[in-house]
Amino acid sequence: MTRTSSGPLAGVRVIEIASLAPGPFACTVLSDLGAEVLRIDRAASVGALPEGPTDPLIRGRRSVAVDLKHPYGARLVRDLAASADVLVEGFRPGVAERLGIGPDDCRGLNPRLVYGRMTGWGQEGPLAPRAGHDINYIGLSGALEPIGDAARPTVPLNLIGDFGGGGMLLAVGILAALFERERSGLGQIVDAAMVDGAALLTAGLHGMRAAGHWPAGRRGNLLDGGAPFYDTYETADGRFIAVGALEPQFYAQLMTGLGLSEANDIPRQDDRARWPELRRRLAAVFKERTRDEWTARFQDTDACVTPVLSPWEAHEHPHNAAREVFQSSSGVRQPSPAPRLDRTPGSIAGPPPHPGQHTVSALADWGRPEEEVSALLAAGVIVTAPATV
């Protein structure tokens, strides 16, 4: 089926060359906002998920399985790009060009095409051709070093490089290029590198350092767990509570909720020399009650105290439930589309596809003649998922 969305990107057509993590995330953001995303999966991927895909990172699009190494496979992608608004690829630099689906190949047929490129190191520079992962990109960008305890940096999952500095900023770049196209009539290349994006996410830290508000090493500053009133604490049941009482008025409410005060010889908030002592006092008090008991104690205050929830229980919190921050789609609980628009809200367009599930129907909807599709099937250039043959 062809998507009939009322989202803000309704009518925008996106070709996604299948890749890992950041590229699919960017395309999920675009799909949730109303774009029609056609995923080009590898022909060899067909039948690889016999029980059905469950990954929210590929929700809301259709899948065509193509042998990109076949000359006619590359030609098919170019023909599809001729009627698309956006193409997203996540190859190492030069691979798309060797396949015949690089920017010049595609934009020669469609000057309005926005061509999104998702890499770790970018399209040029000494490391551009090298392999890497999120941990490498955020390590080189300066985003990893401040995170963790005093002894060593802690890996913050792959949220900073892959998703924040990578996929999210790729989506922003694509949206900016689409907006500019309304003035110029021309598309452009969006070079989204995770090392660039992760560096951009540290802009605030550079400002704090310049202003003298980041004087110490890891775990010695306000926002890195160095301040005892901006940290996590274990509770009586072995769970954790998050404390973010930075401002004096919020710190005062924290002390009230904990039953502490300077009259009990509690160090002042600004007394850095006594921060270790303050941390010990806070840790001892938080161990007296369970996480949920502390949650109830502080929920109607501005002490900035909240539970540390796992991704699998976050949907149960009353605030998340009231806002429907999570929803179930195709039997999988997952985050809802964000951000929210009042007139043209986003939505999950559908379940994750099997590779090649929509090869025939999607190509027909994208204007490819029936005889061409039949010939490509016969030649093995395109493949359909067994359940859809």
JSON list of N, CA and C in Angstrom, two decimals, residues 74-133:
[
{"chain": "A", "resi": 74, "resn": "ALA", "atom": "N", "xyz": [21.72, -1.45, -9.68]},
{"chain": "A", "resi": 74, "resn": "ALA", "atom": "CA", "xyz": [22.09, -0.06, -9.52]},
{"chain": "A", "resi": 74, "resn": "ALA", "atom": "C", "xyz": [21.23, 0.84, -10.40]},
{"chain": "A", "resi": 75, "resn": "ARG", "atom": "N", "xyz": [20.97, 0.37, -11.60]},
{"chain": "A", "resi": 75, "resn": "ARG", "atom": "CA", "xyz": [20.12, 1.16, -12.52]},
{"chain": "A", "resi": 75, "resn": "ARG", "atom": "C", "xyz": [18.73, 1.33, -11.95]},
{"chain": "A", "resi": 76, "resn": "LEU", "atom": "N", "xyz": [18.20, 0.28, -11.33]},
{"chain": "A", "resi": 76, "resn": "LEU", "atom": "CA", "xyz": [16.87, 0.38, -10.73]},
{"chain": "A", "resi": 76, "resn": "LEU", "atom": "C", "xyz": [16.86, 1.44, -9.63]},
{"chain": "A", "resi": 77, "resn": "VAL", "atom": "N", "xyz": [17.89, 1.45, -8.78]},
{"chain": "A", "resi": 77, "resn": "VAL", "atom": "CA", "xyz": [17.95, 2.45, -7.72]},
{"chain": "A", "resi": 77, "resn": "VAL", "atom": "C", "xyz": [18.01, 3.86, -8.31]},
{"chain": "A", "resi": 78, "resn": "ARG", "atom": "N", "xyz": [18.80, 4.03, -9.36]},
{"chain": "A", "resi": 78, "resn": "ARG", "atom": "CA", "xyz": [18.88, 5.35, -10.01]},
{"chain": "A", "resi": 78, "resn": "ARG", "atom": "C", "xyz": [17.52, 5.77, -10.57]},
{"chain": "A", "resi": 79, "resn": "ASP", "atom": "N", "xyz": [16.82, 4.81, -11.16]},
{"chain": "A", "resi": 79, "resn": "ASP", "atom": "CA", "xyz": [15.50, 5.13, -11.71]},
{"chain": "A", "resi": 79, "resn": "ASP", "atom": "C", "xyz": [14.52, 5.52, -10.61]},
{"chain": "A", "resi": 80, "resn": "LEU", "atom": "N", "xyz": [14.60, 4.82, -9.48]},
{"chain": "A", "resi": 80, "resn": "LEU", "atom": "CA", "xyz": [13.74, 5.18, -8.35]},
{"chain": "A", "resi": 80, "resn": "LEU", "atom": "C", "xyz": [14.10, 6.55, -7.80]},
{"chain": "A", "resi": 81, "resn": "ALA", "atom": "N", "xyz": [15.40, 6.82, -7.74]},
{"chain": "A", "resi": 81, "resn": "ALA", "atom": "CA", "xyz": [15.86, 8.12, -7.23]},
{"chain": "A", "resi": 81, "resn": "ALA", "atom": "C", "xyz": [15.40, 9.27, -8.11]},
{"chain": "A", "resi": 82, "resn": "ALA", "atom": "N", "xyz": [15.12, 8.98, -9.37]},
{"chain": "A", "resi": 82, "resn": "ALA", "atom": "CA", "xyz": [14.68, 10.04, -10.28]},
{"chain": "A", "resi": 82, "resn": "ALA", "atom": "C", "xyz": [13.34, 10.63, -9.87]},
{"chain": "A", "resi": 83, "resn": "SER", "atom": "N", "xyz": [12.55, 9.87, -9.10]},
{"chain": "A", "resi": 83, "resn": "SER", "atom": "CA", "xyz": [11.25, 10.38, -8.65]},
{"chain": "A", "resi": 83, "resn": "SER", "atom": "C", "xyz": [11.18, 10.52, -7.14]},
{"chain": "A", "resi": 84, "resn": "ALA", "atom": "N", "xyz": [12.34, 10.45, -6.47]},
{"chain": "A", "resi": 84, "resn": "ALA", "atom": "CA", "xyz": [12.38, 10.56, -5.01]},
{"chain": "A", "resi": 84, "resn": "ALA", "atom": "C", "xyz": [12.76, 11.98, -4.60]},
{"chain": "A", "resi": 85, "resn": "ASP", "atom": "N", "xyz": [12.51, 12.27, -3.34]},
{"chain": "A", "resi": 85, "resn": "ASP", "atom": "CA", "xyz": [12.95, 13.54, -2.74]},
{"chain": "A", "resi": 85, "resn": "ASP", "atom": "C", "xyz": [14.26, 13.38, -1.99]},
{"chain": "A", "resi": 86, "resn": "VAL", "atom": "N", "xyz": [14.45, 12.20, -1.41]},
{"chain": "A", "resi": 86, "resn": "VAL", "atom": "CA", "xyz": [15.61, 11.96, -0.54]},
{"chain": "A", "resi": 86, "resn": "VAL", "atom": "C", "xyz": [16.15, 10.57, -0.80]},
{"chain": "A", "resi": 87, "resn": "LEU", "atom": "N", "xyz": [17.45, 10.42, -0.77]},
{"chain": "A", "resi": 87, "resn": "LEU", "atom": "CA", "xyz": [18.08, 9.10, -0.74]},
{"chain": "A", "resi": 87, "resn": "LEU", "atom": "C", "xyz": [19.06, 9.10, 0.43]},
{"chain": "A", "resi": 88, "resn": "VAL", "atom": "N", "xyz": [19.05, 8.03, 1.22]},
{"chain": "A", "resi": 88, "resn": "VAL", "atom": "CA", "xyz": [19.93, 7.90, 2.38]},
{"chain": "A", "resi": 88, "resn": "VAL", "atom": "C", "xyz": [20.77, 6.64, 2.23]},
{"chain": "A", "resi": 89, "resn": "GLU", "atom": "N", "xyz": [22.10, 6.79, 2.34]},
{"chain": "A", "resi": 89, "resn": "GLU", "atom": "CA", "xyz": [23.00, 5.64, 2.31]},
{"chain": "A", "resi": 89, "resn": "GLU", "atom": "C", "xyz": [24.00, 5.74, 3.45]},
{"chain": "A", "resi": 90, "resn": "GLY", "atom": "N", "xyz": [24.53, 4.58, 3.87]},
{"chain": "A", "resi": 90, "resn": "GLY", "atom": "CA", "xyz": [25.46, 4.54, 4.98]},
{"chain": "A", "resi": 90, "resn": "GLY", "atom": "C", "xyz": [26.73, 3.78, 4.68]},
{"chain": "A", "resi": 91, "resn": "PHE", "atom": "N", "xyz": [27.16, 3.80, 3.41]},
{"chain": "A", "resi": 91, "resn": "PHE", "atom": "CA", "xyz": [28.38, 3.10, 3.03]},
{"chain": "A", "resi": 91, "resn": "PHE", "atom": "C", "xyz": [29.63, 3.88, 3.46]},
{"chain": "A", "resi": 92, "resn": "ARG", "atom": "N", "xyz": [30.77, 3.20, 3.45]},
{"chain": "A", "resi": 92, "resn": "ARG", "atom": "CA", "xyz": [32.03, 3.92, 3.57]},
{"chain": "A", "resi": 92, "resn": "ARG", "atom": "C", "xyz": [32.21, 4.81, 2.34]},
{"chain": "A", "resi": 93, "resn": "PRO", "atom": "N", "xyz": [32.98, 5.88, 2.48]},
{"chain": "A", "resi": 93, "resn": "PRO", "atom": "CA", "xyz": [33.18, 6.78, 1.34]},
{"chain": "A", "resi": 93, "resn": "PRO", "atom": "C", "xyz": [33.65, 6.02, 0.10]},
{"chain": "A", "resi": 94, "resn": "GLY", "atom": "N", "xyz": [33.02, 6.33, -1.03]},
{"chain": "A", "resi": 94, "resn": "GLY", "atom": "CA", "xyz": [33.40, 5.74, -2.31]},
{"chain": "A", "resi": 94, "resn": "GLY", "atom": "C", "xyz": [32.64, 4.51, -2.71]},
{"chain": "A", "resi": 95, "resn": "VAL", "atom": "N", "xyz": [32.00, 3.81, -1.76]},
{"chain": "A", "resi": 95, "resn": "VAL", "atom": "CA", "xyz": [31.31, 2.57, -2.08]},
{"chain": "A", "resi": 95, "resn": "VAL", "atom": "C", "xyz": [30.08, 2.84, -2.95]},
{"chain": "A", "resi": 96, "resn": "ALA", "atom": "N", "xyz": [29.28, 3.83, -2.60]},
{"chain": "A", "resi": 96, "resn": "ALA", "atom": "CA", "xyz": [28.10, 4.14, -3.39]},
{"chain": "A", "resi": 96, "resn": "ALA", "atom": "C", "xyz": [28.49, 4.51, -4.82]},
{"chain": "A", "resi": 97, "resn": "GLU", "atom": "N", "xyz": [29.59, 5.25, -4.96]},
{"chain": "A", "resi": 97, "resn": "GLU", "atom": "CA", "xyz": [30.06, 5.62, -6.30]},
{"chain": "A", "resi": 97, "resn": "GLU", "atom": "C", "xyz": [30.45, 4.38, -7.09]},
{"chain": "A", "resi": 98, "resn": "ARG", "atom": "N", "xyz": [31.15, 3.43, -6.44]},
{"chain": "A", "resi": 98, "resn": "ARG", "atom": "CA", "xyz": [31.57, 2.20, -7.15]},
{"chain": "A", "resi": 98, "resn": "ARG", "atom": "C", "xyz": [30.37, 1.36, -7.56]},
{"chain": "A", "resi": 99, "resn": "LEU", "atom": "N", "xyz": [29.31, 1.42, -6.77]},
{"chain": "A", "resi": 99, "resn": "LEU", "atom": "CA", "xyz": [28.09, 0.68, -7.11]},
{"chain": "A", "resi": 99, "resn": "LEU", "atom": "C", "xyz": [27.29, 1.36, -8.21]},
{"chain": "A", "resi": 100, "resn": "GLY", "atom": "N", "xyz": [27.59, 2.62, -8.46]},
{"chain": "A", "resi": 100, "resn": "GLY", "atom": "CA", "xyz": [26.84, 3.36, -9.47]},
{"chain": "A", "resi": 100, "resn": "GLY", "atom": "C", "xyz": [25.61, 4.06, -8.94]},
{"chain": "A", "resi": 101, "resn": "ILE", "atom": "N", "xyz": [25.57, 4.28, -7.61]},
{"chain": "A", "resi": 101, "resn": "ILE", "atom": "CA", "xyz": [24.42, 4.98, -7.02]},
{"chain": "A", "resi": 101, "resn": "ILE", "atom": "C", "xyz": [24.89, 6.14, -6.16]},
{"chain": "A", "resi": 102, "resn": "GLY", "atom": "N", "xyz": [26.04, 6.72, -6.50]},
{"chain": "A", "resi": 102, "resn": "GLY", "atom": "CA", "xyz": [26.54, 7.87, -5.77]},
{"chain": "A", "resi": 102, "resn": "GLY", "atom": "C", "xyz": [25.77, 9.13, -6.08]},
{"chain": "A", "resi": 103, "resn": "PRO", "atom": "N", "xyz": [26.13, 10.23, -5.45]},
{"chain": "A", "resi": 103, "resn": "PRO", "atom": "CA", "xyz": [25.41, 11.48, -5.65]},
{"chain": "A", "resi": 103, "resn": "PRO", "atom": "C", "xyz": [25.36, 11.93, -7.10]},
{"chain": "A", "resi": 104, "resn": "ASP", "atom": "N", "xyz": [26.48, 11.86, -7.81]},
{"chain": "A", "resi": 104, "resn": "ASP", "atom": "CA", "xyz": [26.47, 12.30, -9.20]},
{"chain": "A", "resi": 104, "resn": "ASP", "atom": "C", "xyz": [25.59, 11.41, -10.06]},
{"chain": "A", "resi": 105, "resn": "ASP", "atom": "N", "xyz": [25.63, 10.09, -9.79]},
{"chain": "A", "resi": 105, "resn": "ASP", "atom": "CA", "xyz": [24.80, 9.16, -10.55]},
{"chain": "A", "resi": 105, "resn": "ASP", "atom": "C", "xyz": [23.32, 9.47, -10.39]},
{"chain": "A", "resi": 106, "resn": "CYS", "atom": "N", "xyz": [22.91, 9.72, -9.15]},
{"chain": "A", "resi": 106, "resn": "CYS", "atom": "CA", "xyz": [21.48, 9.91, -8.87]},
{"chain": "A", "resi": 106, "resn": "CYS", "atom": "C", "xyz": [21.01, 11.33, -9.15]},
{"chain": "A", "resi": 107, "resn": "ARG", "atom": "N", "xyz": [21.81, 12.30, -8.76]},
{"chain": "A", "resi": 107, "resn": "ARG", "atom": "CA", "xyz": [21.38, 13.69, -8.94]},
{"chain": "A", "resi": 107, "resn": "ARG", "atom": "C", "xyz": [21.49, 14.13, -10.40]},
{"chain": "A", "resi": 108, "resn": "GLY", "atom": "N", "xyz": [22.24, 13.38, -11.21]},
{"chain": "A", "resi": 108, "resn": "GLY", "atom": "CA", "xyz": [22.24, 13.66, -12.63]},
{"chain": "A", "resi": 108, "resn": "GLY", "atom": "C", "xyz": [20.88, 13.44, -13.25]},
{"chain": "A", "resi": 109, "resn": "LEU", "atom": "N", "xyz": [20.11, 12.51, -12.67]},
{"chain": "A", "resi": 109, "resn": "LEU", "atom": "CA", "xyz": [18.75, 12.25, -13.14]},
{"chain": "A", "resi": 109, "resn": "LEU", "atom": "C", "xyz": [17.72, 13.11, -12.40]},
{"chain": "A", "resi": 110, "resn": "ASN", "atom": "N", "xyz": [18.08, 13.60, -11.22]},
{"chain": "A", "resi": 110, "resn": "ASN", "atom": "CA", "xyz": [17.11, 14.33, -10.39]},
{"chain": "A", "resi": 110, "resn": "ASN", "atom": "C", "xyz": [17.85, 15.41, -9.60]},
{"chain": "A", "resi": 111, "resn": "PRO", "atom": "N", "xyz": [18.02, 16.59, -10.17]},
{"chain": "A", "resi": 111, "resn": "PRO", "atom": "CA", "xyz": [18.76, 17.66, -9.47]},
{"chain": "A", "resi": 111, "resn": "PRO", "atom": "C", "xyz": [18.11, 18.10, -8.17]},
{"chain": "A", "resi": 112, "resn": "ARG", "atom": "N", "xyz": [16.84, 17.76, -7.94]},
{"chain": "A", "resi": 112, "resn": "ARG", "atom": "CA", "xyz": [16.15, 18.14, -6.71]},
{"chain": "A", "resi": 112, "resn": "ARG", "atom": "C", "xyz": [16.39, 17.15, -5.57]},
{"chain": "A", "resi": 113, "resn": "LEU", "atom": "N", "xyz": [17.11, 16.07, -5.86]},
{"chain": "A", "resi": 113, "resn": "LEU", "atom": "CA", "xyz": [17.31, 15.02, -4.86]},
{"chain": "A", "resi": 113, "resn": "LEU", "atom": "C", "xyz": [18.20, 15.50, -3.72]},
{"chain": "A", "resi": 114, "resn": "VAL", "atom": "N", "xyz": [17.75, 15.27, -2.49]},
{"chain": "A", "resi": 114, "resn": "VAL", "atom": "CA", "xyz": [18.58, 15.46, -1.30]},
{"chain": "A", "resi": 114, "resn": "VAL", "atom": "C", "xyz": [19.25, 14.13, -1.00]},
{"chain": "A", "resi": 115, "resn": "TYR", "atom": "N", "xyz": [20.57, 14.12, -1.03]},
{"chain": "A", "resi": 115, "resn": "TYR", "atom": "CA", "xyz": [21.33, 12.87, -0.91]},
{"chain": "A", "resi": 115, "resn": "TYR", "atom": "C", "xyz": [22.00, 12.84, 0.46]},
{"chain": "A", "resi": 116, "resn": "GLY", "atom": "N", "xyz": [21.47, 12.00, 1.35]},
{"chain": "A", "resi": 116, "resn": "GLY", "atom": "CA", "xyz": [21.98, 11.91, 2.72]},
{"chain": "A", "resi": 116, "resn": "GLY", "atom": "C", "xyz": [23.03, 10.83, 2.87]},
{"chain": "A", "resi": 117, "resn": "ARG", "atom": "N", "xyz": [24.20, 11.21, 3.40]},
{"chain": "A", "resi": 117, "resn": "ARG", "atom": "CA", "xyz": [25.30, 10.27, 3.59]},
{"chain": "A", "resi": 117, "resn": "ARG", "atom": "C", "xyz": [25.61, 10.14, 5.07]},
{"chain": "A", "resi": 118, "resn": "MET", "atom": "N", "xyz": [25.52, 8.91, 5.59]},
{"chain": "A", "resi": 118, "resn": "MET", "atom": "CA", "xyz": [25.74, 8.67, 7.02]},
{"chain": "A", "resi": 118, "resn": "MET", "atom": "C", "xyz": [27.01, 7.86, 7.19]},
{"chain": "A", "resi": 119, "resn": "THR", "atom": "N", "xyz": [28.03, 8.47, 7.80]},
{"chain": "A", "resi": 119, "resn": "THR", "atom": "CA", "xyz": [29.28, 7.76, 8.07]},
{"chain": "A", "resi": 119, "resn": "THR", "atom": "C", "xyz": [29.75, 8.08, 9.48]},
{"chain": "A", "resi": 120, "resn": "GLY", "atom": "N", "xyz": [30.79, 7.38, 9.91]},
{"chain": "A", "resi": 120, "resn": "GLY", "atom": "CA", "xyz": [31.37, 7.67, 11.21]},
{"chain": "A", "resi": 120, "resn": "GLY", "atom": "C", "xyz": [32.36, 8.81, 11.15]},
{"chain": "A", "resi": 121, "resn": "TRP", "atom": "N", "xyz": [33.26, 8.77, 10.15]},
{"chain": "A", "resi": 121, "resn": "TRP", "atom": "CA", "xyz": [34.35, 9.73, 10.08]},
{"chain": "A", "resi": 121, "resn": "TRP", "atom": "C", "xyz": [34.14, 10.84, 9.07]},
{"chain": "A", "resi": 122, "resn": "GLY", "atom": "N", "xyz": [33.09, 10.76, 8.25]},
{"chain": "A", "resi": 122, "resn": "GLY", "atom": "CA", "xyz": [32.87, 11.77, 7.22]},
{"chain": "A", "resi": 122, "resn": "GLY", "atom": "C", "xyz": [33.38, 11.32, 5.87]},
{"chain": "A", "resi": 123, "resn": "GLN", "atom": "N", "xyz": [33.18, 12.15, 4.87]},
{"chain": "A", "resi": 123, "resn": "GLN", "atom": "CA", "xyz": [33.54, 11.79, 3.50]},
{"chain": "A", "resi": 123, "resn": "GLN", "atom": "C", "xyz": [35.01, 12.06, 3.19]},
{"chain": "A", "resi": 124, "resn": "GLU", "atom": "N", "xyz": [35.70, 12.83, 4.02]},
{"chain": "A", "resi": 124, "resn": "GLU", "atom": "CA", "xyz": [37.11, 13.08, 3.80]},
{"chain": "A", "resi": 124, "resn": "GLU", "atom": "C", "xyz": [37.83, 13.18, 5.13]},
{"chain": "A", "resi": 125, "resn": "GLY", "atom": "N", "xyz": [39.16, 13.24, 5.08]},
{"chain": "A", "resi": 125, "resn": "GLY", "atom": "CA", "xyz": [39.97, 13.24, 6.30]},
{"chain": "A", "resi": 125, "resn": "GLY", "atom": "C", "xyz": [40.75, 11.95, 6.40]},
{"chain": "A", "resi": 126, "resn": "PRO", "atom": "N", "xyz": [41.83, 11.93, 7.20]},
{"chain": "A", "resi": 126, "resn": "PRO", "atom": "CA", "xyz": [42.70, 10.74, 7.27]},
{"chain": "A", "resi": 126, "resn": "PRO", "atom": "C", "xyz": [41.98, 9.46, 7.67]},
{"chain": "A", "resi": 127, "resn": "LEU", "atom": "N", "xyz": [40.93, 9.56, 8.50]},
{"chain": "A", "resi": 127, "resn": "LEU", "atom": "CA", "xyz": [40.24, 8.36, 8.96]},
{"chain": "A", "resi": 127, "resn": "LEU", "atom": "C", "xyz": [39.03, 7.98, 8.12]},
{"chain": "A", "resi": 128, "resn": "ALA", "atom": "N", "xyz": [38.71, 8.78, 7.11]},
{"chain": "A", "resi": 128, "resn": "ALA", "atom": "CA", "xyz": [37.49, 8.55, 6.33]},
{"chain": "A", "resi": 128, "resn": "ALA", "atom": "C", "xyz": [37.34, 7.12, 5.81]},
{"chain": "A", "resi": 129, "resn": "PRO", "atom": "N", "xyz": [38.40, 6.48, 5.33]},
{"chain": "A", "resi": 129, "resn": "PRO", "atom": "CA", "xyz": [38.22, 5.12, 4.81]},
{"chain": "A", "resi": 129, "resn": "PRO", "atom": "C", "xyz": [38.28, 4.02, 5.86]},
{"chain": "A", "resi": 130, "resn": "ARG", "atom": "N", "xyz": [38.54, 4.38, 7.10]},
{"chain": "A", "resi": 130, "resn": "ARG", "atom": "CA", "xyz": [38.75, 3.39, 8.14]},
{"chain": "A", "resi": 130, "resn": "ARG", "atom": "C", "xyz": [37.44, 2.94, 8.79]},
{"chain": "A", "resi": 131, "resn": "ALA", "atom": "N", "xyz": [37.47, 1.73, 9.36]},
{"chain": "A", "resi": 131, "resn": "ALA", "atom": "CA", "xyz": [36.32, 1.22, 10.11]},
{"chain": "A", "resi": 131, "resn": "ALA", "atom": "C", "xyz": [36.25, 1.90, 11.48]},
{"chain": "A", "resi": 132, "resn": "GLY", "atom": "N", "xyz": [35.09, 1.83, 12.09]},
{"chain": "A", "resi": 132, "resn": "GLY", "atom": "CA", "xyz": [34.91, 2.39, 13.43]},
{"chain": "A", "resi": 132, "resn": "GLY", "atom": "C", "xyz": [33.52, 2.10, 13.93]},
{"chain": "A", "resi": 133, "resn": "HIS", "atom": "N", "xyz": [33.31, 2.35, 15.21]},
{"chain": "A", "resi": 133, "resn": "HIS", "atom": "CA", "xyz": [31.99, 2.22, 15.81]},
{"chain": "A", "resi": 133, "resn": "HIS", "atom": "C", "xyz": [31.75, 3.42, 16.72]}
]
